[in-house]
Amino acid sequence: MRKGQWFCLKVYFSHAGERCQLPPESDPPSGSMTCHWILGGTTRYCIRTCPQGEKPFGVYSWWSCGKSDGKWKSYPQSLPVPQCVGYKEVNTSLPCDVGSIRNSSFGSGCYECPPGTYDKNGACEACAEGTFQDKTGQTDCKACPSGTQSGKGAYKCRLICPPGRYSKDGLGPFCKFCSNGTYQDKPQRTSCLPCPQGTYTLHIGATFCGRSPKITKLEPGDVASVSVGGTVVLKCFSDGEPTPSVYWKYSVNGKGSKTQAPIKDKNGNPIGTQLTIGNADSSDGGSYSCMSANTHGEVTRAAQLTVTKSSVRRETTRKKDQCPAGKFSADGSGPLCRVCPKDTYQDQPGETACKNCEHGTKTLQLAATSAEACGVSPVITSLNSSVDTNSREAVLDCYAYASPTPLVSWHFLEDVPSDFLGIPKLVQLVNSKGQPIGTRMVIRVVTEHNTGRYECTAVNQFGQDKETLDLKVS
């Protein structure tokens, strides 16, 4: 170090022991914890204390936390700390009430089956996947509501992560969006899939990958000719992912008949569109443009038609197919179906126009097929915080609006090792209708090292918003 030069060294004093003040929260909440310091004050020991008329359901076990690392562990390690359930002393010669059982391994008397289980032939059976039980002493489990799911032995159901999102168990409420370059086309998934080579996504939370269209060939070429009264077929071949909508566009108001039909390969897959001009007239000469469009883009290539004198006349018949959702035409029929432009959608087949997105929302791609494809980027509307010095708990709330519902998360921006911080937990905030409106971060056993700047991030497919909040813990 050169003479006169100063430097700063940030020093942290371990608060691992402070993490031992409160044991992990019960899920679901059950009874209360009675804790003591043992082994000369180096280890925190906690057992569940049940209210009058209840007892722990299970083999005696407890929580233990050592000051050296500040980590809570259950003992015996293979057993969870039991929940409190209703209990009655009943003579062994008499049966238990329905919904209650005897189990000599953890005590006499009759114990109600805990949440997540039900009484089946005198034993507490775990609720099957897709069902739940939020009460004690029950004889069956309830089916999860539509759009939710549960694992085995659940006391509540959780929202299923929709396509384009994932979580560690495929369930919400904190489903992450698939990152750019990845997708997920199925619900309730734990990861996203990489896009196949040569394809890409248009935004995060994608349900498919694609690539913009390319017109590969025009037949008979960029220049074509036909005799008056004759027939000419202009073919346009194109590829893309998803399969593009291909059609011929022209401003020529000629007298000849004009019909368009899809071109398919030997497997029946569409690979282009052909325009048949029958009974051609000199007024049919001019420029004809092939348009190819899909969700990922649009491309155009023109062909010039010349009509020469002749007496050959030929008629054609036009076959009409209904335009699918996300597309439209002048009469709702194909094959001249155009894709809905951005910021519009069409959720019905056979339509002559697309519907505009409402309330300032927009789409991220062409050919949108539902109102849900319209959305808006998140806006964080408010941040709040509080610190309770008595319970040593800090609460940070972040409220955000967006469509679709954004993923809202908190991050601590200071460079402090996690061992010196309180224990954070994220909780989804909902309104009176149960709709998500933000995220709360609860920090238990908060320390002075939790003082600093916190960032709330709200993100969905349409964008993200960030705001910061300063927390002071004294």
Short mmCIF file of C-alpha atoms in Angstrom, two decimals:
data_model
loop_
_atom_site.label_atom_id
_atom_site.label_comp_id
_atom_site.label_asym_id
_atom_site.label_seq_id
_atom_site.Cartn_x
_atom_site.Cartn_y
_atom_site.Cartn_z
CA MET A 1 0.00 0.00 0.00
CA ARG A 2 1.41 3.37 -1.02
CA LYS A 3 1.99 6.01 1.63
CA GLY A 4 -1.12 8.05 2.31
CA GLN A 5 -3.47 5.52 0.68
CA TRP A 6 -6.59 4.44 2.61
CA PHE A 7 -8.75 1.38 2.19
CA CYS A 8 -11.99 0.09 3.76
CA LEU A 9 -12.59 -3.41 5.03
CA LYS A 10 -16.20 -4.48 5.57
CA VAL A 11 -16.45 -6.76 8.61
CA TYR A 12 -19.47 -8.95 9.41
CA PHE A 13 -20.16 -10.33 12.84
CA SER A 14 -21.87 -13.69 12.72
CA HIS A 15 -25.54 -13.74 13.62
CA ALA A 16 -25.97 -17.45 12.90
CA GLY A 17 -27.07 -17.92 16.50
CA GLU A 18 -29.85 -15.37 16.03
CA ARG A 19 -31.41 -17.64 13.39
CA CYS A 20 -31.90 -20.17 16.21
CA GLN A 21 -34.36 -17.90 18.02
CA LEU A 22 -37.39 -19.08 16.01
CA PRO A 23 -37.90 -22.56 14.49
CA PRO A 24 -39.30 -23.06 10.95
CA GLU A 25 -42.95 -22.18 10.54
CA SER A 26 -45.49 -25.01 10.54
CA ASP A 27 -47.32 -25.66 7.30
CA PRO A 28 -50.20 -25.65 7.98
CA PRO A 29 -49.95 -23.63 11.22
CA SER A 30 -50.36 -25.93 14.21
CA GLY A 31 -49.98 -25.25 17.92
CA SER A 32 -46.99 -23.28 19.18
CA MET A 33 -43.33 -23.95 19.82
CA THR A 34 -41.74 -24.14 23.27
CA CYS A 35 -38.00 -23.56 23.03
CA HIS A 36 -34.99 -23.71 25.40
CA TRP A 37 -31.24 -23.30 25.12
CA ILE A 38 -29.36 -26.49 26.06
CA LEU A 39 -25.78 -27.79 26.07
CA GLY A 40 -24.39 -24.69 27.72
CA GLY A 41 -26.39 -22.31 25.52
CA THR A 42 -24.92 -23.61 22.26
CA THR A 43 -28.04 -25.41 20.98
CA ARG A 44 -31.66 -24.34 20.73
CA TYR A 45 -34.23 -27.08 21.41
CA CYS A 46 -37.92 -26.69 20.42
CA ILE A 47 -40.95 -28.95 20.79
CA ARG A 48 -44.48 -28.38 19.58
CA THR A 49 -46.94 -27.37 22.29
CA CYS A 50 -50.57 -28.13 21.51
CA PRO A 51 -53.62 -26.32 22.90
CA GLN A 52 -55.95 -28.00 25.38
CA GLY A 53 -57.80 -30.96 23.87
CA GLU A 54 -55.10 -31.60 21.27
CA LYS A 55 -51.91 -33.66 21.09
CA PRO A 56 -49.12 -34.07 18.53
CA PHE A 57 -50.01 -36.66 15.91
CA GLY A 58 -46.88 -38.76 15.47
CA VAL A 59 -43.76 -40.10 17.10
CA TYR A 60 -42.13 -37.63 19.51
CA SER A 61 -39.70 -35.43 17.58
CA TRP A 62 -38.30 -31.91 17.88
CA TRP A 63 -36.37 -29.08 16.22
CA SER A 64 -32.74 -28.39 17.04
CA CYS A 65 -30.47 -25.51 15.98
CA GLY A 66 -26.77 -25.05 16.73
CA LYS A 67 -25.27 -21.59 17.16
CA SER A 68 -22.28 -22.62 15.05
CA ASP A 69 -24.23 -22.71 11.77
CA GLY A 70 -27.71 -21.36 12.61
CA LYS A 71 -29.47 -24.21 10.76
CA TRP A 72 -32.61 -25.93 12.02
CA LYS A 73 -32.89 -29.73 11.82
CA SER A 74 -35.63 -32.13 12.89
CA TYR A 75 -34.81 -35.10 15.14
CA PRO A 76 -35.09 -37.93 14.50
CA GLN A 77 -34.07 -36.70 11.03
CA SER A 78 -36.34 -39.17 9.19
CA LEU A 79 -39.46 -37.84 10.92
CA PRO A 80 -41.26 -34.49 10.62
CA VAL A 81 -42.25 -32.57 13.73
CA PRO A 82 -45.88 -33.75 14.23
CA GLN A 83 -48.96 -31.54 13.94
CA CYS A 84 -51.49 -30.90 16.68
CA VAL A 85 -54.81 -32.73 16.30
CA GLY A 86 -57.90 -33.33 18.40
CA TYR A 87 -57.42 -36.01 21.07
CA LYS A 88 -59.73 -37.96 23.39
CA GLU A 89 -59.04 -40.47 26.13
CA VAL A 90 -61.23 -43.43 25.18
CA ASN A 91 -61.32 -46.83 26.87
CA THR A 92 -59.53 -49.39 24.73
CA SER A 93 -62.67 -51.51 24.71
CA LEU A 94 -64.56 -48.76 22.89
CA PRO A 95 -64.10 -47.63 19.28
CA CYS A 96 -62.82 -44.19 18.33
CA ASP A 97 -65.11 -41.64 16.73
CA VAL A 98 -65.24 -41.68 12.93
CA GLY A 99 -62.26 -39.68 11.67
CA SER A 100 -60.09 -40.66 14.65
CA ILE A 101 -57.71 -43.61 15.13
CA ARG A 102 -55.62 -45.37 17.75
CA ASN A 103 -51.88 -45.65 17.30
CA SER A 104 -49.93 -47.27 20.09
CA SER A 105 -46.61 -46.09 18.63
CA PHE A 106 -47.18 -42.53 19.84
CA GLY A 107 -49.75 -42.83 22.63
CA SER A 108 -53.05 -44.20 23.87
CA GLY A 109 -56.44 -42.66 23.25
CA CYS A 110 -57.99 -41.51 19.96
CA TYR A 111 -56.27 -39.07 17.62
CA GLU A 112 -58.03 -37.20 14.83
CA CYS A 113 -56.48 -37.72 11.40
CA PRO A 114 -54.39 -34.59 10.61
CA PRO A 115 -54.88 -32.28 7.60
CA GLY A 116 -53.81 -33.91 4.35
CA THR A 117 -55.18 -37.30 5.46
CA TYR A 118 -58.49 -39.08 6.05
CA ASP A 119 -59.74 -42.00 8.11
CA LYS A 120 -59.72 -45.21 6.07
CA ASN A 121 -60.56 -48.40 7.96
CA GLY A 122 -59.02 -47.17 11.20
CA ALA A 123 -55.86 -45.70 9.65
CA CYS A 124 -55.03 -42.18 8.49
CA GLU A 125 -54.49 -42.44 4.75
CA ALA A 126 -52.70 -39.64 2.84
CA CYS A 127 -54.88 -37.80 0.34
CA ALA A 128 -54.11 -38.83 -3.23
CA GLU A 129 -52.60 -36.45 -5.79
CA GLY A 130 -55.24 -34.05 -7.08
CA THR A 131 -57.12 -34.03 -3.76
CA PHE A 132 -56.69 -32.28 -0.41
CA GLN A 133 -58.06 -32.07 3.13
CA ASP A 134 -57.70 -28.89 5.18
CA LYS A 135 -59.44 -30.15 8.34
CA THR A 136 -58.70 -32.78 10.97
CA GLY A 137 -60.80 -35.86 11.66
CA GLN A 138 -62.23 -36.32 8.16
CA THR A 139 -63.33 -39.47 6.32
CA ASP A 140 -62.54 -38.39 2.76
CA CYS A 141 -60.56 -35.87 0.73
CA LYS A 142 -61.82 -33.12 -1.57
CA ALA A 143 -61.03 -32.81 -5.26
CA CYS A 144 -58.84 -29.86 -6.21
CA PRO A 145 -60.72 -27.07 -8.05
CA SER A 146 -60.18 -26.71 -11.78
CA GLY A 147 -56.80 -25.19 -12.62
CA THR A 148 -55.20 -26.36 -9.38
CA GLN A 149 -53.34 -29.50 -8.32
CA SER A 150 -51.78 -31.09 -5.26
CA GLY A 151 -49.21 -33.67 -4.31
CA LYS A 152 -49.87 -36.67 -2.11
CA GLY A 153 -50.92 -35.80 1.44
CA ALA A 154 -51.77 -32.15 0.69
CA TYR A 155 -53.85 -29.92 2.94
CA LYS A 156 -54.43 -27.37 0.16
CA CYS A 157 -54.33 -27.16 -3.63
CA ARG A 158 -52.11 -24.81 -5.60
CA LEU A 159 -52.44 -23.18 -8.99
CA ILE A 160 -50.96 -25.17 -11.87
CA CYS A 161 -48.14 -23.42 -13.73
CA PRO A 162 -49.59 -22.72 -17.22
CA PRO A 163 -47.74 -23.41 -20.51
CA GLY A 164 -44.79 -21.04 -20.86
CA ARG A 165 -44.05 -21.12 -17.11
CA TYR A 166 -42.52 -23.55 -14.60
CA SER A 167 -41.57 -24.10 -10.96
CA LYS A 168 -39.67 -26.70 -8.96
CA ASP A 169 -42.82 -28.83 -8.63
CA GLY A 170 -44.91 -27.47 -11.52
CA LEU A 171 -47.24 -25.60 -9.16
CA GLY A 172 -47.70 -21.93 -8.20
CA PRO A 173 -48.05 -19.35 -7.01
CA PHE A 174 -44.49 -18.35 -8.01
CA CYS A 175 -44.23 -19.84 -11.51
CA LYS A 176 -41.22 -18.53 -13.41
CA PHE A 177 -41.39 -17.57 -17.09
CA CYS A 178 -39.45 -19.60 -19.66
CA SER A 179 -36.48 -17.50 -20.73
CA ASN A 180 -35.90 -16.37 -24.30
CA GLY A 181 -34.77 -19.27 -26.46
CA THR A 182 -36.76 -21.79 -24.43
CA TYR A 183 -40.42 -22.79 -24.35
CA GLN A 184 -42.94 -25.04 -22.62
CA ASP A 185 -46.13 -26.13 -24.37
CA LYS A 186 -47.56 -28.14 -21.47
CA PRO A 187 -48.89 -27.11 -18.04
CA GLN A 188 -47.49 -28.15 -14.65
CA ARG A 189 -43.87 -28.51 -15.73
CA THR A 190 -40.64 -28.17 -13.75
CA SER A 191 -38.45 -26.84 -16.57
CA CYS A 192 -38.51 -25.40 -20.07
CA LEU A 193 -37.27 -26.91 -23.34
CA PRO A 194 -34.61 -25.37 -25.60
CA CYS A 195 -35.80 -24.22 -29.01
CA PRO A 196 -34.91 -26.59 -31.88
CA GLN A 197 -31.98 -25.44 -33.99
CA GLY A 198 -32.86 -22.57 -36.29
CA THR A 199 -35.94 -21.48 -34.31
CA TYR A 200 -36.42 -18.81 -31.66
CA THR A 201 -39.00 -17.28 -29.33
CA LEU A 202 -40.52 -13.83 -29.55
CA HIS A 203 -40.72 -13.22 -25.79
CA ILE A 204 -40.27 -14.85 -22.41
CA GLY A 205 -42.97 -17.28 -21.35
CA ALA A 206 -43.24 -18.73 -24.86
CA THR A 207 -45.32 -21.83 -25.56
CA PHE A 208 -43.63 -22.57 -28.88
CA CYS A 209 -40.58 -21.67 -30.97
CA GLY A 210 -40.62 -20.57 -34.57
CA ARG A 211 -38.85 -18.85 -37.42
CA SER A 212 -40.01 -16.18 -39.82
CA PRO A 213 -41.31 -17.24 -43.25
CA LYS A 214 -39.15 -17.48 -46.36
CA ILE A 215 -40.43 -17.65 -49.93
CA THR A 216 -38.31 -20.39 -51.44
CA LYS A 217 -39.56 -20.37 -55.03
CA LEU A 218 -42.00 -18.80 -57.51
CA GLU A 219 -43.25 -20.78 -60.52
CA PRO A 220 -42.96 -20.18 -63.39
CA GLY A 221 -40.70 -17.47 -61.95
CA ASP A 222 -40.55 -13.74 -61.32
CA VAL A 223 -41.90 -13.21 -64.86
CA ALA A 224 -44.82 -15.14 -66.43
CA SER A 225 -47.01 -14.86 -69.51
CA VAL A 226 -50.36 -16.17 -70.76
CA SER A 227 -52.38 -15.81 -73.95
CA VAL A 228 -55.71 -14.00 -73.95
CA GLY A 229 -58.40 -16.53 -73.06
CA GLY A 230 -55.84 -18.94 -71.68
CA THR A 231 -55.01 -20.11 -68.15
CA VAL A 232 -51.86 -19.51 -66.11
CA VAL A 233 -50.96 -20.87 -62.69
CA LEU A 234 -48.68 -18.79 -60.44
CA LYS A 235 -47.18 -20.91 -57.66
CA CYS A 236 -45.54 -19.60 -54.49
CA PHE A 237 -43.60 -21.97 -52.23
CA SER A 238 -42.77 -20.95 -48.67
CA ASP A 239 -41.61 -22.43 -45.39
CA GLY A 240 -41.49 -21.24 -41.80
CA GLU A 241 -42.37 -22.32 -38.28
CA PRO A 242 -45.25 -22.38 -37.52
CA THR A 243 -46.50 -23.14 -41.04
CA PRO A 244 -47.06 -19.74 -42.66
CA SER A 245 -50.24 -18.51 -44.29
CA VAL A 246 -49.43 -17.99 -47.99
CA TYR A 247 -51.63 -16.05 -50.40
CA TRP A 248 -51.40 -13.98 -53.55
CA LYS A 249 -52.23 -10.27 -53.37
CA TYR A 250 -52.90 -8.13 -56.40
CA SER A 251 -54.42 -4.77 -57.33
CA VAL A 252 -55.01 -5.82 -60.94
CA ASN A 253 -58.74 -5.55 -61.65
CA GLY A 254 -58.75 -7.89 -64.66
CA LYS A 255 -61.68 -9.73 -66.19
CA GLY A 256 -60.20 -13.23 -65.87
CA SER A 257 -61.33 -15.61 -63.12
CA LYS A 258 -58.93 -15.93 -60.19
CA THR A 259 -58.86 -18.71 -57.61
CA GLN A 260 -56.32 -19.60 -54.98
CA ALA A 261 -55.64 -23.05 -53.57
CA PRO A 262 -53.03 -24.48 -51.19
CA ILE A 263 -50.12 -26.53 -52.46
CA LYS A 264 -49.38 -29.62 -50.36
CA ASP A 265 -46.55 -32.13 -50.23
CA LYS A 266 -46.98 -35.90 -50.48
CA ASN A 267 -47.84 -36.05 -46.76
CA GLY A 268 -50.59 -33.46 -47.07
CA ASN A 269 -48.62 -30.66 -45.43
CA PRO A 270 -49.16 -27.15 -46.91
CA ILE A 271 -46.04 -25.80 -48.59
CA GLY A 272 -47.42 -22.88 -50.56
CA THR A 273 -50.32 -21.42 -52.55
CA GLN A 274 -51.15 -21.28 -56.23
CA LEU A 275 -53.13 -18.60 -58.02
CA THR A 276 -55.00 -19.79 -61.12
CA ILE A 277 -56.02 -17.10 -63.60
CA GLY A 278 -58.53 -18.49 -66.09
CA ASN A 279 -59.96 -16.96 -69.29
CA ALA A 280 -57.21 -14.37 -69.07
CA ASP A 281 -57.81 -10.87 -70.41
CA SER A 282 -55.29 -8.22 -71.33
CA SER A 283 -56.51 -6.31 -68.26
CA ASP A 284 -55.12 -9.13 -66.08
CA GLY A 285 -51.53 -8.19 -66.85
CA GLY A 286 -49.50 -6.60 -64.07
CA SER A 287 -47.82 -7.29 -60.76
CA TYR A 288 -48.88 -10.14 -58.43
CA SER A 289 -47.36 -10.37 -54.93
CA CYS A 290 -47.00 -13.53 -52.91
CA MET A 291 -47.41 -12.85 -49.18
CA SER A 292 -46.19 -15.34 -46.55
CA ALA A 293 -46.83 -14.65 -42.87
CA ASN A 294 -46.80 -16.44 -39.52
CA THR A 295 -46.45 -15.44 -35.87
CA HIS A 296 -42.78 -14.61 -36.38
CA GLY A 297 -43.01 -12.28 -39.37
CA GLU A 298 -44.13 -11.56 -42.91
CA VAL A 299 -42.34 -11.60 -46.30
CA THR A 300 -43.37 -10.58 -49.87
CA ARG A 301 -42.12 -11.46 -53.36
CA ALA A 302 -43.61 -10.18 -56.64
CA ALA A 303 -44.16 -11.76 -60.06
CA GLN A 304 -44.91 -9.84 -63.27
CA LEU A 305 -47.60 -11.26 -65.60
CA THR A 306 -47.87 -10.42 -69.30
CA VAL A 307 -51.01 -11.31 -71.31
CA THR A 308 -50.68 -11.87 -75.10
CA LYS A 309 -53.44 -12.26 -77.70
CA SER A 310 -55.09 -15.71 -78.14
CA SER A 311 -58.56 -17.24 -78.47
CA VAL A 312 -58.19 -20.03 -75.92
CA ARG A 313 -60.72 -19.77 -73.07
CA ARG A 314 -60.81 -21.89 -69.95
CA GLU A 315 -62.95 -21.73 -66.79
CA THR A 316 -61.96 -22.67 -63.26
CA THR A 317 -63.89 -23.49 -60.14
CA ARG A 318 -63.11 -21.90 -56.79
CA LYS A 319 -63.06 -24.12 -53.75
CA LYS A 320 -63.68 -22.37 -50.46
CA ASP A 321 -62.42 -23.45 -47.01
CA GLN A 322 -63.21 -21.66 -43.77
CA CYS A 323 -60.44 -19.40 -42.42
CA PRO A 324 -59.12 -20.70 -39.07
CA ALA A 325 -58.91 -18.68 -35.86
CA GLY A 326 -56.19 -16.03 -36.01
CA LYS A 327 -56.89 -15.40 -39.72
CA PHE A 328 -59.54 -13.69 -41.85
CA SER A 329 -60.61 -12.96 -45.41
CA ALA A 330 -63.16 -10.83 -47.25
CA ASP A 331 -65.81 -13.57 -46.98
CA GLY A 332 -64.38 -15.64 -44.11
CA SER A 333 -63.34 -18.40 -46.51
CA GLY A 334 -60.00 -19.60 -47.78
CA PRO A 335 -57.65 -20.16 -49.21
CA LEU A 336 -57.09 -16.38 -49.33
CA CYS A 337 -56.86 -16.09 -45.53
CA ARG A 338 -54.68 -13.36 -44.05
CA VAL A 339 -53.16 -13.45 -40.58
CA CYS A 340 -54.44 -11.01 -37.96
CA PRO A 341 -51.94 -8.13 -37.60
CA LYS A 342 -50.34 -7.21 -34.31
CA ASP A 343 -52.58 -5.81 -31.55
CA THR A 344 -55.57 -7.74 -32.93
CA TYR A 345 -56.86 -11.28 -32.57
CA GLN A 346 -59.59 -13.58 -33.83
CA ASP A 347 -60.83 -16.42 -31.65
CA GLN A 348 -63.42 -17.75 -34.12
CA PRO A 349 -63.02 -19.44 -37.51
CA GLY A 350 -64.65 -18.14 -40.69
CA GLU A 351 -64.45 -14.42 -39.82
CA THR A 352 -64.05 -11.43 -42.11
CA ALA A 353 -62.06 -9.23 -39.72
CA CYS A 354 -59.96 -9.36 -36.56
CA LYS A 355 -60.86 -7.96 -33.16
CA ASN A 356 -58.87 -5.12 -31.61
CA CYS A 357 -57.15 -5.63 -28.27
CA GLU A 358 -58.91 -3.63 -25.55
CA HIS A 359 -57.86 -1.20 -22.81
CA GLY A 360 -54.48 -0.31 -24.27
CA THR A 361 -53.25 -3.91 -24.51
CA LYS A 362 -51.26 -5.33 -27.41
CA THR A 363 -50.10 -8.63 -28.85
CA LEU A 364 -46.54 -9.86 -29.22
CA GLN A 365 -47.10 -11.74 -32.47
CA LEU A 366 -49.23 -11.98 -35.59
CA ALA A 367 -52.16 -14.41 -35.92
CA ALA A 368 -53.28 -14.18 -32.28
CA THR A 369 -56.17 -16.54 -31.53
CA SER A 370 -57.57 -15.31 -28.19
CA ALA A 371 -58.16 -12.21 -26.09
CA GLU A 372 -55.62 -13.62 -23.61
CA ALA A 373 -52.92 -13.00 -26.25
CA CYS A 374 -53.45 -9.26 -25.64
CA GLY A 375 -51.54 -7.87 -22.68
CA VAL A 376 -49.60 -5.03 -21.15
CA SER A 377 -46.22 -4.82 -19.44
CA PRO A 378 -46.14 -4.64 -15.60
CA VAL A 379 -46.32 -1.45 -13.57
CA ILE A 380 -45.35 -1.47 -9.89
CA THR A 381 -48.01 0.63 -8.20
CA SER A 382 -46.68 0.81 -4.63
CA LEU A 383 -44.01 -0.40 -2.18
CA ASN A 384 -44.45 -0.58 1.59
CA SER A 385 -42.31 -1.81 4.48
CA SER A 386 -42.48 -2.19 8.25
CA VAL A 387 -40.22 -3.54 11.01
CA ASP A 388 -41.57 -5.00 14.26
CA THR A 389 -38.76 -4.85 16.83
CA ASN A 390 -40.69 -6.97 19.33
CA SER A 391 -41.24 -9.96 17.03
CA ARG A 392 -38.02 -9.17 15.11
CA GLU A 393 -39.89 -9.41 11.83
CA ALA A 394 -39.73 -7.17 8.75
CA VAL A 395 -42.44 -7.04 6.06
CA LEU A 396 -41.95 -5.67 2.54
CA ASP A 397 -44.96 -5.41 0.20
CA CYS A 398 -44.81 -4.87 -3.56
CA TYR A 399 -48.02 -4.27 -5.52
CA ALA A 400 -48.03 -4.51 -9.31
CA TYR A 401 -50.52 -4.47 -12.18
CA ALA A 402 -50.18 -6.20 -15.55
CA SER A 403 -51.98 -8.49 -17.95
CA PRO A 404 -51.27 -11.37 -17.84
CA THR A 405 -50.54 -11.51 -14.10
CA PRO A 406 -46.82 -10.80 -13.55
CA LEU A 407 -44.32 -12.73 -11.47
CA VAL A 408 -43.43 -10.37 -8.62
CA SER A 409 -40.24 -11.02 -6.62
CA TRP A 410 -37.97 -9.30 -4.08
CA HIS A 411 -34.15 -9.14 -4.10
CA PHE A 412 -31.70 -7.76 -1.51
CA LEU A 413 -29.18 -5.58 -3.36
CA GLU A 414 -26.52 -5.33 -0.66
CA ASP A 415 -23.45 -7.59 -0.71
CA VAL A 416 -24.02 -9.37 2.60
CA PRO A 417 -23.54 -13.13 3.15
CA SER A 418 -26.88 -14.88 3.75
CA ASP A 419 -25.65 -16.36 7.04
CA PHE A 420 -25.77 -12.86 8.55
CA LEU A 421 -29.32 -12.11 7.43
CA GLY A 422 -32.79 -12.98 8.66
CA ILE A 423 -34.88 -15.76 7.14
CA PRO A 424 -36.92 -14.54 4.12
CA LYS A 425 -40.21 -15.97 2.90
CA LEU A 426 -42.33 -14.87 -0.08
CA VAL A 427 -46.12 -14.74 0.22
CA GLN A 428 -48.49 -13.91 -2.65
CA LEU A 429 -50.80 -10.94 -2.03
CA VAL A 430 -54.38 -11.28 -3.34
CA ASN A 431 -57.45 -9.05 -3.47
CA SER A 432 -60.93 -9.82 -2.14
CA LYS A 433 -61.63 -11.94 -5.24
CA GLY A 434 -58.51 -14.04 -4.71
CA GLN A 435 -56.71 -12.46 -7.68
CA PRO A 436 -52.91 -11.93 -7.32
CA ILE A 437 -51.94 -8.28 -6.85
CA GLY A 438 -48.36 -8.49 -5.57
CA THR A 439 -45.82 -10.23 -3.35
CA ARG A 440 -44.93 -9.84 0.32
CA MET A 441 -41.49 -10.72 1.67
CA VAL A 442 -41.48 -11.57 5.37
CA ILE A 443 -38.05 -11.60 7.04
CA ARG A 444 -38.04 -13.50 10.33
CA VAL A 445 -35.27 -13.02 12.91
CA VAL A 446 -34.31 -9.81 11.11
CA THR A 447 -30.85 -8.39 11.94
CA GLU A 448 -29.17 -5.03 11.46
CA HIS A 449 -27.41 -6.55 8.43
CA ASN A 450 -30.81 -6.58 6.71
CA THR A 451 -30.55 -2.80 6.53
CA GLY A 452 -30.14 -1.69 2.92
CA ARG A 453 -31.80 -1.46 -0.46
CA TYR A 454 -34.32 -4.01 -1.74
CA GLU A 455 -35.52 -4.30 -5.32
CA CYS A 456 -38.96 -5.46 -6.39
CA THR A 457 -39.24 -6.85 -9.94
CA ALA A 458 -42.51 -7.50 -11.78
CA VAL A 459 -42.20 -9.37 -15.08
CA ASN A 460 -44.42 -10.97 -17.70
CA GLN A 461 -44.14 -11.70 -21.43
CA PHE A 462 -44.66 -8.03 -22.31
CA GLY A 463 -41.88 -6.54 -20.20
CA GLN A 464 -40.81 -5.76 -16.66
CA ASP A 465 -40.78 -2.99 -14.09
CA LYS A 466 -38.38 -2.47 -11.16
CA GLU A 467 -38.57 -0.29 -8.06
CA THR A 468 -36.33 -0.08 -4.99
CA LEU A 469 -37.04 0.45 -1.31
CA ASP A 470 -34.66 1.24 1.57
CA LEU A 471 -35.14 -0.71 4.81
CA LYS A 472 -33.68 0.39 8.14
CA VAL A 473 -33.28 -2.19 10.92
CA SER A 474 -31.94 -0.86 14.20
#
